[in-house]
Coordinates of C-alpha atoms in Angstrom, one line a residue:
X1 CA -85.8 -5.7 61.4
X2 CA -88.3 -4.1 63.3
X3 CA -91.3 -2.2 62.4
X4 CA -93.1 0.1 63.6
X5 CA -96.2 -2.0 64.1
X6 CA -93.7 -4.3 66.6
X7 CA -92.9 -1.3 68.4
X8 CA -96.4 -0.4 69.4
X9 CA -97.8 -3.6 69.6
X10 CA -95.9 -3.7 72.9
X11 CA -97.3 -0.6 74.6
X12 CA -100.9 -0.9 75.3
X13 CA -102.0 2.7 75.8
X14 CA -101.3 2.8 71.8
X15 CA -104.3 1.1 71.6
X16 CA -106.6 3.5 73.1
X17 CA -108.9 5.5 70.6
X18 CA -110.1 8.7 70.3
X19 CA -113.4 8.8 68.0
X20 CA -112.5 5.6 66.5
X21 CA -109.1 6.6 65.6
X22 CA -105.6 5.6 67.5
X23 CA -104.7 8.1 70.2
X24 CA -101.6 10.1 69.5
X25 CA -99.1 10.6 72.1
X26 CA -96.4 13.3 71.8
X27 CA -95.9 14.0 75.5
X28 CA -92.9 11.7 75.9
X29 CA -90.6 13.7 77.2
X30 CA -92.8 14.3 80.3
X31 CA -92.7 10.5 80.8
X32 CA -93.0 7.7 78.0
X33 CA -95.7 5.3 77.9
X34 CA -95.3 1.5 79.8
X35 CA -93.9 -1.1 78.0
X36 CA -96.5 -4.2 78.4
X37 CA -93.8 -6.2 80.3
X38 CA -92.9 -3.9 82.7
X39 CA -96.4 -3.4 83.5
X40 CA -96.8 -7.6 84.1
X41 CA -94.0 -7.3 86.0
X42 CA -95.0 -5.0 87.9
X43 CA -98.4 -6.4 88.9
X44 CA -96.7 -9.9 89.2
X45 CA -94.8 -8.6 91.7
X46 CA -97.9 -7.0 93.5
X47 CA -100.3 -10.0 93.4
X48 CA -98.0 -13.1 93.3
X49 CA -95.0 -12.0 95.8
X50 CA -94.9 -8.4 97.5
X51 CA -91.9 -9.6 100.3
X52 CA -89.3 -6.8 101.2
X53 CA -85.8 -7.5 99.9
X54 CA -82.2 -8.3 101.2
X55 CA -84.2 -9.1 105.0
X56 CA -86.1 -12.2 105.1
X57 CA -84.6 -16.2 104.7
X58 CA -88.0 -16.9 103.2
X59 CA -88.1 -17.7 99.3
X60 CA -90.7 -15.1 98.7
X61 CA -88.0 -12.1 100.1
X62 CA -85.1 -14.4 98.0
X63 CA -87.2 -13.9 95.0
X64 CA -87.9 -10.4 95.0
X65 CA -83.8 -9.7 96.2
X66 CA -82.6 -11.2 93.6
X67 CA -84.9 -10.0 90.4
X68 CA -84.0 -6.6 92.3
X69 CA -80.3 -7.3 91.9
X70 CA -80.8 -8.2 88.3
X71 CA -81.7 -4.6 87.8
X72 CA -79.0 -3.5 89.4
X73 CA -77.1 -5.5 87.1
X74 CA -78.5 -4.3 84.4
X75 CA -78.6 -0.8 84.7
X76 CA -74.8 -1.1 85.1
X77 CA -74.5 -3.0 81.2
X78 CA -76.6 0.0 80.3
X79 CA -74.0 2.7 81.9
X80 CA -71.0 0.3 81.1
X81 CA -70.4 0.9 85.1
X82 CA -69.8 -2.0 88.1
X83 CA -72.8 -2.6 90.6
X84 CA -71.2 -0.8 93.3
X85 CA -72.0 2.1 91.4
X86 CA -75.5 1.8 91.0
X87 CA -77.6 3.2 93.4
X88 CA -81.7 3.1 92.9
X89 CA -83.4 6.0 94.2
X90 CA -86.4 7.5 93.5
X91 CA -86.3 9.4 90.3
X92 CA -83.8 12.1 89.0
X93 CA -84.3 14.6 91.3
X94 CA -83.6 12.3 94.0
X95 CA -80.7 11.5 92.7
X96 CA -79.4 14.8 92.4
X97 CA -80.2 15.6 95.6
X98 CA -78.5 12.5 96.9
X99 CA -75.4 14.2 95.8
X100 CA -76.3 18.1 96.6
X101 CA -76.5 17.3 100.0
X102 CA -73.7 14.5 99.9
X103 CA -70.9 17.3 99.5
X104 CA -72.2 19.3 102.1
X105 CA -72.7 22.4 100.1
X106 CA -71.7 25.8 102.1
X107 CA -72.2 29.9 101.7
X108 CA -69.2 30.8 99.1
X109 CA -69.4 27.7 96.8
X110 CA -70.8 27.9 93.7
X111 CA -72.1 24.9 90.8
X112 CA -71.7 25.5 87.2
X113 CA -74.5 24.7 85.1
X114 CA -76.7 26.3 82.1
X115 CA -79.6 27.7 81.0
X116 CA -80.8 24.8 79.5
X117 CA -81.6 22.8 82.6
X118 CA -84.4 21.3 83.8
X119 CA -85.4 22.9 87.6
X120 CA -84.0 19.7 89.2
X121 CA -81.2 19.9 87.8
X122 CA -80.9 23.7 88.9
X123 CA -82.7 24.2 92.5
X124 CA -80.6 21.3 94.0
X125 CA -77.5 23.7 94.0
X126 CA -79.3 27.2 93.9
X127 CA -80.5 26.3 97.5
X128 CA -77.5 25.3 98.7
X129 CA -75.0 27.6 97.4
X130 CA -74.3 30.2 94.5
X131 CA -75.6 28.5 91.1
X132 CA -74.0 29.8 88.1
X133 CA -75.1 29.2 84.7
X134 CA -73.8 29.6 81.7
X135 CA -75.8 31.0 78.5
X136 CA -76.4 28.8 75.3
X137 CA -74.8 29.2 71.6
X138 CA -76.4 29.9 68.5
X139 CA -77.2 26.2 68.2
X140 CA -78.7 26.0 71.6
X141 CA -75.6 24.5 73.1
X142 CA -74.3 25.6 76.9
X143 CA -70.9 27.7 75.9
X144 CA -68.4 25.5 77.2
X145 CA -65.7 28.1 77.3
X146 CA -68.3 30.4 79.1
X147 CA -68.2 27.8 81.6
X148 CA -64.1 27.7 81.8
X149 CA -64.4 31.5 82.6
X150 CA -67.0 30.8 85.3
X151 CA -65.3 27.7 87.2
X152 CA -62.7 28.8 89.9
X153 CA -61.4 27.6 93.0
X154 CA -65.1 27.7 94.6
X155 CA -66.8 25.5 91.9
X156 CA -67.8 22.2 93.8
X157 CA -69.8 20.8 90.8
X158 CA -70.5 21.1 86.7
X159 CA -74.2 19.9 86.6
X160 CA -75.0 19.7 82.8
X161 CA -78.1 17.9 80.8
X162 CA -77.2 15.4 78.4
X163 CA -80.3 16.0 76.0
X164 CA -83.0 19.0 76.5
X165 CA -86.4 18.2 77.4
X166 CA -87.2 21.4 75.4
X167 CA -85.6 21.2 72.5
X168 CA -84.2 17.9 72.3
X169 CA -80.3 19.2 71.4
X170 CA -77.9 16.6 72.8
X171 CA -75.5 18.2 74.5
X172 CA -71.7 16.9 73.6
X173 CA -71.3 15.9 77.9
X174 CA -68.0 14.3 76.7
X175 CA -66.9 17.7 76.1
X176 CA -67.7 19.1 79.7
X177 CA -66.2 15.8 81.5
X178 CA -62.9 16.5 79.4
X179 CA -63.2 20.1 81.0
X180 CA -63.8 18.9 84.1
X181 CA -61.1 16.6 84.2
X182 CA -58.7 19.3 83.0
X183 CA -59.7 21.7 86.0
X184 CA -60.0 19.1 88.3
X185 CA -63.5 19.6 89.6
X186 CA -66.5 16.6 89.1
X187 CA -69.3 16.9 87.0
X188 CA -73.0 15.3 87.2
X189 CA -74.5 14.4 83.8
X190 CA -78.6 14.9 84.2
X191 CA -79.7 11.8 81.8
X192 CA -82.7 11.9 82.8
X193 CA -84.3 12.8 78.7
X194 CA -80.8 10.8 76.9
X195 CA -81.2 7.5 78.5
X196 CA -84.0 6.0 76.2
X197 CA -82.7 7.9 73.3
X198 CA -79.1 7.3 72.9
X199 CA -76.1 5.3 74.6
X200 CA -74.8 6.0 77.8
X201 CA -71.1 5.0 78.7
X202 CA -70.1 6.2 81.7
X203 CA -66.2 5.4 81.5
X204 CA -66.1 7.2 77.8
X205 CA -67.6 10.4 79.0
X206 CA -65.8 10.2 82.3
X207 CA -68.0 11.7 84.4
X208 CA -68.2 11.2 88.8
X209 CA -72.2 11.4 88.7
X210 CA -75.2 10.5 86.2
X211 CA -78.9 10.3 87.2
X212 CA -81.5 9.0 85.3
X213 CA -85.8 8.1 86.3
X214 CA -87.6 5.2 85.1
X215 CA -90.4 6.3 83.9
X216 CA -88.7 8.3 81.2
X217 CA -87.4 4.7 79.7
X218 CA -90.7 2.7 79.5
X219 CA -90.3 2.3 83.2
X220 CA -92.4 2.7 86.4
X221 CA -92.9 6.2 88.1
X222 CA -91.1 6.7 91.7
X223 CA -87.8 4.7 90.4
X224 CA -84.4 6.2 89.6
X225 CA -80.3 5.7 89.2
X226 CA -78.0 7.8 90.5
X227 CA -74.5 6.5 88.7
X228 CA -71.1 7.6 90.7
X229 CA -67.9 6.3 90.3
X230 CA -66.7 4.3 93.4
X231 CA -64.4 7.3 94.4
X232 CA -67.1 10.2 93.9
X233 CA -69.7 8.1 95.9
X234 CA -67.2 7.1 98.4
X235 CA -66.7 11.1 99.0
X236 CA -70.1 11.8 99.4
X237 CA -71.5 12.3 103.4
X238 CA -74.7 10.5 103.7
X239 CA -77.6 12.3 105.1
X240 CA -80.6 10.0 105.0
X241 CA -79.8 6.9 107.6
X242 CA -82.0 3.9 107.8
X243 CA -82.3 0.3 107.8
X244 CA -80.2 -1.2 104.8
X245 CA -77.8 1.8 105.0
X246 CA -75.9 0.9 107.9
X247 CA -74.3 -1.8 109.7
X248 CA -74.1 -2.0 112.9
X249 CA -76.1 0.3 115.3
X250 CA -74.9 1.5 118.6
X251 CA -76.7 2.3 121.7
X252 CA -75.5 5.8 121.8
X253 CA -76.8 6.7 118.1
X254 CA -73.3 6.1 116.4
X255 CA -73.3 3.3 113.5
X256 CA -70.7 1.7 111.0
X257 CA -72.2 2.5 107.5
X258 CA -72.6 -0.1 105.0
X259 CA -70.3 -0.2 101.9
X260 CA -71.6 1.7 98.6
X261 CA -74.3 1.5 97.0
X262 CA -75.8 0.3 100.2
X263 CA -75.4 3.1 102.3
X264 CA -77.1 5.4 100.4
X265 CA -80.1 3.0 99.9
X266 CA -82.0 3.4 103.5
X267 CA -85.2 2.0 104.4
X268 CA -87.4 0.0 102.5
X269 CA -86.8 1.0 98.7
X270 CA -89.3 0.9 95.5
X271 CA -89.1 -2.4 95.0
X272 CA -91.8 -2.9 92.1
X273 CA -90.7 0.0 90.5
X274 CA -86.9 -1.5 90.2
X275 CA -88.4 -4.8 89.1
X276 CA -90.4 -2.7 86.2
X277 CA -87.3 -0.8 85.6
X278 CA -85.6 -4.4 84.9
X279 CA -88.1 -5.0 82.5
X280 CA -87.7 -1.7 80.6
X281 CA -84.1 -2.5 80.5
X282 CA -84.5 -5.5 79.0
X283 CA -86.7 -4.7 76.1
X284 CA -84.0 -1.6 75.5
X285 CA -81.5 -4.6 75.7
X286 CA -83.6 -6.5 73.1
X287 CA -84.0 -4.2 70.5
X288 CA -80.4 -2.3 71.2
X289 CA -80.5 1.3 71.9
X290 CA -78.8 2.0 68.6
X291 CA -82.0 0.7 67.0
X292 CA -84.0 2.9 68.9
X293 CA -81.3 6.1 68.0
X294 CA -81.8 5.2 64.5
X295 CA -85.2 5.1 64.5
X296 CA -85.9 8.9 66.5
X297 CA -83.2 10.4 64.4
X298 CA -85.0 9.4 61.4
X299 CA -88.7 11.1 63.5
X300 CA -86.4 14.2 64.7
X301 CA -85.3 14.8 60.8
X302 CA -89.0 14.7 59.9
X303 CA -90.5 16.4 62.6
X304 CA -88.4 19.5 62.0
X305 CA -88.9 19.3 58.3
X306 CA -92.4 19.0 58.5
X307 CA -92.7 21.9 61.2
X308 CA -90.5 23.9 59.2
X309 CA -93.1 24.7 56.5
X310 CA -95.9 25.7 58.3
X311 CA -96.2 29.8 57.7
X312 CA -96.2 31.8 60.7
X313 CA -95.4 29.4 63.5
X314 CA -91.9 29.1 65.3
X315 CA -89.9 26.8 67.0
X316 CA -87.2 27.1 69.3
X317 CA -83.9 27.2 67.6
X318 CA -85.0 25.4 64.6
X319 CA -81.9 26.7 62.7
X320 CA -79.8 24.5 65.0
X321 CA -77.2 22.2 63.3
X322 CA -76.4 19.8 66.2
X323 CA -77.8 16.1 67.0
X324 CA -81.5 16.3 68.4
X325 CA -84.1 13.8 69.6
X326 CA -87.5 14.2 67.7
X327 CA -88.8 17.1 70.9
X328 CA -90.0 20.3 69.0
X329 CA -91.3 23.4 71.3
X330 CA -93.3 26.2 69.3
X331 CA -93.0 29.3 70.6
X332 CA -95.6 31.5 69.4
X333 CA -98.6 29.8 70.0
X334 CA -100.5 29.8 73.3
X335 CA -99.4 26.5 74.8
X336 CA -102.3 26.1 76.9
X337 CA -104.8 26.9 74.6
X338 CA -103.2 24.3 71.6
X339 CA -102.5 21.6 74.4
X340 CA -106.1 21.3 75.1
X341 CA -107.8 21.6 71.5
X342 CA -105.1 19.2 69.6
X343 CA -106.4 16.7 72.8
X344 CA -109.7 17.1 72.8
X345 CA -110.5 17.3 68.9
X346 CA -107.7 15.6 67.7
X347 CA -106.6 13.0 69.9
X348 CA -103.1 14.4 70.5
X349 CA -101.7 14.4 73.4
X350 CA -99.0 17.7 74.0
X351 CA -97.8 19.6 76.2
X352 CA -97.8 23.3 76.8
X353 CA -96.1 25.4 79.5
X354 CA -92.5 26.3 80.7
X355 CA -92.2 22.4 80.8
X356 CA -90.0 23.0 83.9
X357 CA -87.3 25.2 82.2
X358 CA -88.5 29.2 83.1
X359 CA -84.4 29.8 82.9
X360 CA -84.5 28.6 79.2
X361 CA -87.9 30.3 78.1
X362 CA -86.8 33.3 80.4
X363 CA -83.6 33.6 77.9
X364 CA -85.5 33.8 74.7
X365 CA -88.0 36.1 76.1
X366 CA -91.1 33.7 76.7
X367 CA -93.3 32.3 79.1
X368 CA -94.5 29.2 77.3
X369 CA -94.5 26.7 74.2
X370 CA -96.1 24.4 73.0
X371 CA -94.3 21.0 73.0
X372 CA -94.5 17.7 71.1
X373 CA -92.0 15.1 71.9
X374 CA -92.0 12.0 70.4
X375 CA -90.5 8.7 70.7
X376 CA -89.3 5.4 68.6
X377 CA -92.8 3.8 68.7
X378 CA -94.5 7.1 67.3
X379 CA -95.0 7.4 63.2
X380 CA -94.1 9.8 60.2
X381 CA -98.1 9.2 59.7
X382 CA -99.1 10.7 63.7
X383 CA -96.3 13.9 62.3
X384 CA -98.5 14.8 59.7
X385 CA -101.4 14.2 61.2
X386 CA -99.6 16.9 63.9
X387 CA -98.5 18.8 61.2
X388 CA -102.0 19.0 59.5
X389 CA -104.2 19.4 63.2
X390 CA -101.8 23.1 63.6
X391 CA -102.0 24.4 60.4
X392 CA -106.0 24.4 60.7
X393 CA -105.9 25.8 64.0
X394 CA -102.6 28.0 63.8
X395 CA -105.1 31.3 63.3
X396 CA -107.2 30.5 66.9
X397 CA -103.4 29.4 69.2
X398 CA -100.7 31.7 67.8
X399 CA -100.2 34.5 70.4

């Protein structure tokens, strides 16, 4: 059994104070707060080692290569995927980019996608080709068969979000994979907001391509996975060359590329931010991700109870009926305004803005929200105390 105290006990930031009372932080969808292994880890590997990887037959380079491989390891239990298929980059966008410019993109092709996406997950492919998205349902879901209408023989790519870092709806990306299989064109899952929320099982969705960031798990900033079958990665052309992507060299410029992942891993890569990412994966592994599910369903019921009863404020699609995370955005409050007063007489940390997603805002006719997001070490106590913050101000932020 674990409590809440357990949770936060292992995240120091928790313990910060703001006029003798426990800092709130509902900004975890922008990134989630450091687990306090990851950051020992992390420092460990700064003051007692701080050797490059995979290129020296000292023990101080073995060490750090082979925690490194753990990771990689690791994150391949998490996706249920083979090593080969792991590649660390440095965050989700570089991930997706990784494969934008790996299939070579021309004038005439188009990517499928939707309205809900994050902008990495949307200017990758808009600056490469024709980027077609699809609208949302009543529930805030991309229309899948808006999506069969829009894929034809052009479509290089479906690049879908597993959860919404706006409104937290999980997206059903078995769905899409099914439809992607059926018309025969890959698809790139964007996990970047899922992958400390629910499972991840590559070989049941059946996607070619999933990318995740670190820092969105309890990890380090500046670290990523990009997930691709053997086959999808295989097809990729690589575009950034370096040491550790290749093999052999030739005077003339050519060179024999290394075998996947490797090939896409060039120069020297972020090595304490993998070895934090371990850690994060670890404590995940500890606890079990369905623990964690359990526990943010049970904050995602309450939060959009709770916000549903105050009078006069809004949030985006709160009459869906699918799965959500606990990530709320209200919409008819001035984001900026709210984000700064619920900090800095309150203690609680939000987020206001388009929260990179103008598209989504842009559909529903507005410019900002206010966002809280919360995560499995947060409290029905910090909701309230949320809850109770914007009903006294709710007069001074609505717009």
């Amino acid at each position: 059994m674990h409590s809440d105290t357990n949770f936060r006990q292992m995240f120091p930031a928790l313990k910060r104070e703001h006029d003798g009372k426990s800092l709130i932080y509902f900004d975890n969808a922008a990134t989630t707060l450091k687990h306090v292994d990851v950051i020992r880890a992390v420092e460990g590997y700064y003051s007692q080692n701080g050797a490059n990887i995979h290129r020296g037959r000292h023990y101080l380079s073995e060490e750090a290569s082979e925690i490194y491989e753990e990771c990689r390891q690791r994150a391949a239990r998490f996706l249920n995927a083979s090593t080969a298929e792991i590649v660390f980059t440095h965050g989700t966008t570089h991930s997706i980019n990784i494969v934008a410019d790996g299939l070579n993109l021309q004038a005439g092709d188009n990517v499928v996608g939707s309205v809900l996406e994050h902008h990495s997950n949307i200017l990758p492919w808009a600056s490469r080709c024709t980027y077609r998205p699809v609208a949302l349902n009543e529930n805030g879901l991309p229309d899948i068969e808006q999506a069969r209408q829009l894929i034809n023989k052009n479509t290089r790519l479906i690049a879908i979000t597993h959860v919404s870092n706006v409104t937290g709806v999980i997206v059903p990306v078995e769905q899409w994979c099914r439809l992607a299989q059926e018309l025969g064109v890959p698809i790139l899952i964007d996990a970047a907001q899922a992958a400390s929320h629910i499972a991840l099982d590559t070989q049941k969705m059946g996607c070619d391509f999933l990318a995740l960031s670190a820092h969105k798990m309890f990890g380090p900033s500046g670290c990523g996975v990009l997930y691709g079958s053997a086959k999808a990665l295989r097809s990729l052309k690589v575009k950034t060359l370096g040491g550790g992507a290749v093999s052999r060299v030739y005077a003339d410029g050519r060179c024999d590329l290394r075998d996947i992942p490797w090939r896409f891993e060039s120069g020297t890569p972020p090595i304490a931010s993998v070895i934090g990412l371990n850690q994060a994966l670890r404590y995940i592994e500890s606890i079990g991700i369905g623990t964690i599910a359990e526990k943010n369903d049970n904050l995602a019921r309450t939060l959009y109870d709770r916000f549903s009863q105050i009078d006069g404020l809004e949030f985006m699609y709160s009459q869906s009926k699918v799965p959500r995370v606990p990530i709320i955005s209200l919409t008819n409050v001035r984001g900026d305004v709210a984000t700064r007063v619920l900090s800095d007489s309150y203690g609680i940390m939000t987020r206001g803005g388009h929260h990179c997603a103008h598209p989504l805002h842009e559909s529903l006719q507005l410019t900002s929200s206010l966002r809280l997001s919360l995560h499995h070490y947060n409290t029905e106590a910090e909701i309230k105390a949320a809850f109770d913050a914007l009903e006294q101000l709710k007069d001074i932020i609505r717009s």
